[in-house]
XYZ file of N, CA and C in Angstrom:
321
model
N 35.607 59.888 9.160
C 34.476 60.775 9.276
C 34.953 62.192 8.973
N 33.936 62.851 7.864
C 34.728 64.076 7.463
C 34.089 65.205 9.094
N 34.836 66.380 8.451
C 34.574 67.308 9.739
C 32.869 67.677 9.093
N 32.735 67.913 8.050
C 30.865 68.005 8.029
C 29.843 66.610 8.429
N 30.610 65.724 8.308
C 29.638 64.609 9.179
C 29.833 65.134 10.410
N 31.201 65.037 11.442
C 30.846 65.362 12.379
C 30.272 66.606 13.148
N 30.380 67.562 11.902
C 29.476 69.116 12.798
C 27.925 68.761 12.380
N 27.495 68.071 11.289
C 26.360 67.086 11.646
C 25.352 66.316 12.828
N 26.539 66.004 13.015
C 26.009 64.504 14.168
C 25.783 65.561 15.556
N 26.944 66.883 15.908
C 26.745 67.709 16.721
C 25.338 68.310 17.014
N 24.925 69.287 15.709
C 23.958 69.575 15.289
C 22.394 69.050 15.671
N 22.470 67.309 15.279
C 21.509 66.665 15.707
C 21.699 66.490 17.039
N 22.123 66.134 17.629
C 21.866 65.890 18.697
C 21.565 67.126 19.790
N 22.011 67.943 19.364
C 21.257 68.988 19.925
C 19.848 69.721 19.538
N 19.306 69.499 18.281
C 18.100 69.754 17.885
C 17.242 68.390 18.173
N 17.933 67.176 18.690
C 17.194 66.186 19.493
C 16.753 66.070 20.767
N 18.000 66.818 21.339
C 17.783 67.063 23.303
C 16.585 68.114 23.350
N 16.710 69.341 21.954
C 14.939 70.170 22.724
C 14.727 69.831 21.927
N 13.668 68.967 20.404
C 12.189 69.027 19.842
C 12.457 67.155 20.268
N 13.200 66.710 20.473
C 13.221 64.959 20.899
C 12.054 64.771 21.306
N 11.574 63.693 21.619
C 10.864 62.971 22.962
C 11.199 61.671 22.587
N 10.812 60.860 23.743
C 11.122 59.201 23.822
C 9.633 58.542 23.251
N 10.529 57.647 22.611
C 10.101 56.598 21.148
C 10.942 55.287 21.133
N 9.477 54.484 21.613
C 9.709 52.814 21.340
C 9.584 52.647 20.046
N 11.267 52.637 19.636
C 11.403 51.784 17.933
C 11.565 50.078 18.041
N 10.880 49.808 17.518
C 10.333 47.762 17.489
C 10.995 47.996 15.766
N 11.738 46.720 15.845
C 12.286 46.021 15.068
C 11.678 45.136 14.170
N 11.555 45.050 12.896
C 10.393 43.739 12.068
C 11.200 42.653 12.471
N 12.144 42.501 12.807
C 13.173 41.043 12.687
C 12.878 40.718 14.286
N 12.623 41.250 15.014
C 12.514 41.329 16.699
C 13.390 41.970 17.370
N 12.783 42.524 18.279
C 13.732 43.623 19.725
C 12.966 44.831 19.544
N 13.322 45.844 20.352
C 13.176 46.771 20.362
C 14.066 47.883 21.309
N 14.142 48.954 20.515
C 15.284 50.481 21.901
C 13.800 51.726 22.124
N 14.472 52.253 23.010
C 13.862 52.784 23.705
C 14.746 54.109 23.633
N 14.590 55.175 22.806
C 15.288 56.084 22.033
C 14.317 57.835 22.535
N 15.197 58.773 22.109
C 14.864 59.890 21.872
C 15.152 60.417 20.675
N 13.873 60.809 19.951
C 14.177 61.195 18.598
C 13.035 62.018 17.849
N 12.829 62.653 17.116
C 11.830 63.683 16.358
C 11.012 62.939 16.033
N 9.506 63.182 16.415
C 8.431 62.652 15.579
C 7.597 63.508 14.931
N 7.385 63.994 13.698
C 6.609 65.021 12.898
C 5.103 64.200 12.731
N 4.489 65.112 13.274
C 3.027 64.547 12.756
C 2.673 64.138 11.294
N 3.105 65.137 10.447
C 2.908 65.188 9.493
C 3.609 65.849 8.437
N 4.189 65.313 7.370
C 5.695 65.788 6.481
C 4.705 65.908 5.264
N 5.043 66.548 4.215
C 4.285 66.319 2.784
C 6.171 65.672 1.965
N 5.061 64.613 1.509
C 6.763 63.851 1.097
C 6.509 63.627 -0.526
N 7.155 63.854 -1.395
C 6.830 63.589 -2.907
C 7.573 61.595 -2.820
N 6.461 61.227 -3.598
C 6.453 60.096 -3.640
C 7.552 60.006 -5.291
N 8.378 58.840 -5.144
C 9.472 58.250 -6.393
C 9.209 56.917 -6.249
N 10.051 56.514 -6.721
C 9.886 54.894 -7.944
C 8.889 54.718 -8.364
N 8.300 53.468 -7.613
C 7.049 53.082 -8.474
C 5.567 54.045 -7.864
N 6.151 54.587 -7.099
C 5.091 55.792 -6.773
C 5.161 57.302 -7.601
N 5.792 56.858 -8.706
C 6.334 58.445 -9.738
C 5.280 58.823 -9.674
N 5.137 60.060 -10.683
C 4.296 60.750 -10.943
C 4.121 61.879 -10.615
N 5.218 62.448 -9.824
C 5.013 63.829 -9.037
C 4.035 64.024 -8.254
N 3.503 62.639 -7.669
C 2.566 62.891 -6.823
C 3.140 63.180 -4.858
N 2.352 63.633 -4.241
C 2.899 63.800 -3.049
C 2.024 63.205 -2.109
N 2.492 62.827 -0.913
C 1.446 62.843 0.267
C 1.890 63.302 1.765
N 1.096 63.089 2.336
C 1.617 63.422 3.527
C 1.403 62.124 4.718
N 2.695 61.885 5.371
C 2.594 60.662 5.744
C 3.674 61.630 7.206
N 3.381 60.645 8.780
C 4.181 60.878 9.623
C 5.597 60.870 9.027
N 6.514 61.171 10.423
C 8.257 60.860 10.101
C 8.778 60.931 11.252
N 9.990 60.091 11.061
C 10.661 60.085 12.628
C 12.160 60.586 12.188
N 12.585 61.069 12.774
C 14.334 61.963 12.437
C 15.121 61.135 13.659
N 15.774 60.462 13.325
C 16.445 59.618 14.251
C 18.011 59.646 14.022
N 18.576 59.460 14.919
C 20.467 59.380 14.943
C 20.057 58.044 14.667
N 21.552 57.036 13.667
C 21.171 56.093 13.317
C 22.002 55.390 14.260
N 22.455 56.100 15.046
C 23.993 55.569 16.295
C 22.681 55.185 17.550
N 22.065 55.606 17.514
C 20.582 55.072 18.751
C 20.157 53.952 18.662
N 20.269 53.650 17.469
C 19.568 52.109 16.840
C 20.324 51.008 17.476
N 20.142 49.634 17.273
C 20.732 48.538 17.586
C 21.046 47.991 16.074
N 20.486 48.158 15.164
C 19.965 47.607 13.716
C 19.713 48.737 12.971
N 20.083 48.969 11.724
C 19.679 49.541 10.545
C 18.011 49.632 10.597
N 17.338 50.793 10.198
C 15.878 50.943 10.039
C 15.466 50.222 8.818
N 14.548 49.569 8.956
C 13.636 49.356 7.517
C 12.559 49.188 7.385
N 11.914 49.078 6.341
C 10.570 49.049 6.002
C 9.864 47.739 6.963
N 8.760 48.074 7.839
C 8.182 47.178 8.548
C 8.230 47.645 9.470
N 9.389 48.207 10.270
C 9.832 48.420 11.621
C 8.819 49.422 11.939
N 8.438 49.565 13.472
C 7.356 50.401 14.030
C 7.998 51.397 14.829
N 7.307 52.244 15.070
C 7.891 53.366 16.229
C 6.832 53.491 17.111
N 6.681 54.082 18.389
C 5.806 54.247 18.916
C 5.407 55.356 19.858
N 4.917 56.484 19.644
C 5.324 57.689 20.375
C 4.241 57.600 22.194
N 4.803 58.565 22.874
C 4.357 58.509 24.275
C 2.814 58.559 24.168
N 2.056 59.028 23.606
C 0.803 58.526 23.803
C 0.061 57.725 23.157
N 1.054 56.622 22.949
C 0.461 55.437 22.140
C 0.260 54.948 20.544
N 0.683 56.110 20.279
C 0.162 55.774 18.699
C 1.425 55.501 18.190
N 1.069 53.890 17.424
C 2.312 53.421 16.411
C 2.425 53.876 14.903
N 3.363 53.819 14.380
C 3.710 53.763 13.226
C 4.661 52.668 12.496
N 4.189 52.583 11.259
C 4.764 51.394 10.536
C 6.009 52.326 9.487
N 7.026 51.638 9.649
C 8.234 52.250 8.488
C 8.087 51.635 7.151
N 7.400 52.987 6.590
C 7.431 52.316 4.793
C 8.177 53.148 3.951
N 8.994 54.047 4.444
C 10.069 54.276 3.436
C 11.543 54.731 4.338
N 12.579 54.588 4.441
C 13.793 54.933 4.631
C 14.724 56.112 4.433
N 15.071 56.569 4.544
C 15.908 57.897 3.628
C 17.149 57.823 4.919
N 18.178 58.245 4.258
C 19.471 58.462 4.810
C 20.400 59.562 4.310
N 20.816 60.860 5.614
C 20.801 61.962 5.496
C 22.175 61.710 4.696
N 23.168 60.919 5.271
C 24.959 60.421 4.477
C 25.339 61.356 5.714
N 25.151 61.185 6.721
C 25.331 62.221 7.394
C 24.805 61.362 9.518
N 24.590 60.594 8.968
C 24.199 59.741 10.147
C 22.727 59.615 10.926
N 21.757 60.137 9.950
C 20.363 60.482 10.387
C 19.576 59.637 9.288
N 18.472 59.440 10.350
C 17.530 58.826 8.638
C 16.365 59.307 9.191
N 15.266 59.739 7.865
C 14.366 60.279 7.980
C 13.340 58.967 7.570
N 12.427 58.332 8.741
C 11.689 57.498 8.165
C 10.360 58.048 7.889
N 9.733 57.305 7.013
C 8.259 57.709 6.465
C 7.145 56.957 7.016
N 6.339 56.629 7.179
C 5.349 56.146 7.939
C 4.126 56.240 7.513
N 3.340 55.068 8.356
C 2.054 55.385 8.286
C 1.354 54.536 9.095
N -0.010 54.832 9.708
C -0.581 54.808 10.915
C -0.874 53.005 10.684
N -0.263 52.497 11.907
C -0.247 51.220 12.237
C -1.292 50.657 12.655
């Protein structure tokens, strides 16, 4: 682990302890953790691959340490913030840095 991953991983976790809150992440394969991690209402995300076009949208996101997890995130997997409202993981991103920014949309 270089020293910028780990002044990274520092970093997050302290911009997790104050904007965090606790989030039931459910697994598509089964299980679920019971985590603290960023939930953005709303990100404007430019859509790639077969979504080219330079088009954008705006879809939730969750900023998660990927060391919280039990399992790698992927597409399917749900999150679920404290007042109930789920989200479905439909895109992935990984900071190389130990964070992944998932994309979402209302479950």
């Amino acid at each position: 682990m270089t020293i910028r991953t780990q002044l990274a991983a520092v970093a997050q976790r302290a911009v997790t302890s104050v904007y965090g809150e606790p989030v039931t992440y459910a697994y598509a394969g089964g299980g679920s953790s019971d985590v603290r991690a960023i939930h953005h209402a709303a990100v404007e995300v430019v859509l790639d691959g077969t979504e080219a076009g330079g088009w954008t949208a705006t879809r939730p996101m969750l900023t998660i340490e990927l060391s919280r997890l039990t399992a790698a995130p992927v597409d399917g997997d749900t999150w679920t913030i404290a007042s109930g409202d789920t989200f479905e993981v439909v895109d992935v991103r990984l900071d190389g840095h130990g964070v992944a920014n998932l994309h979402g949309v209302v479950a």
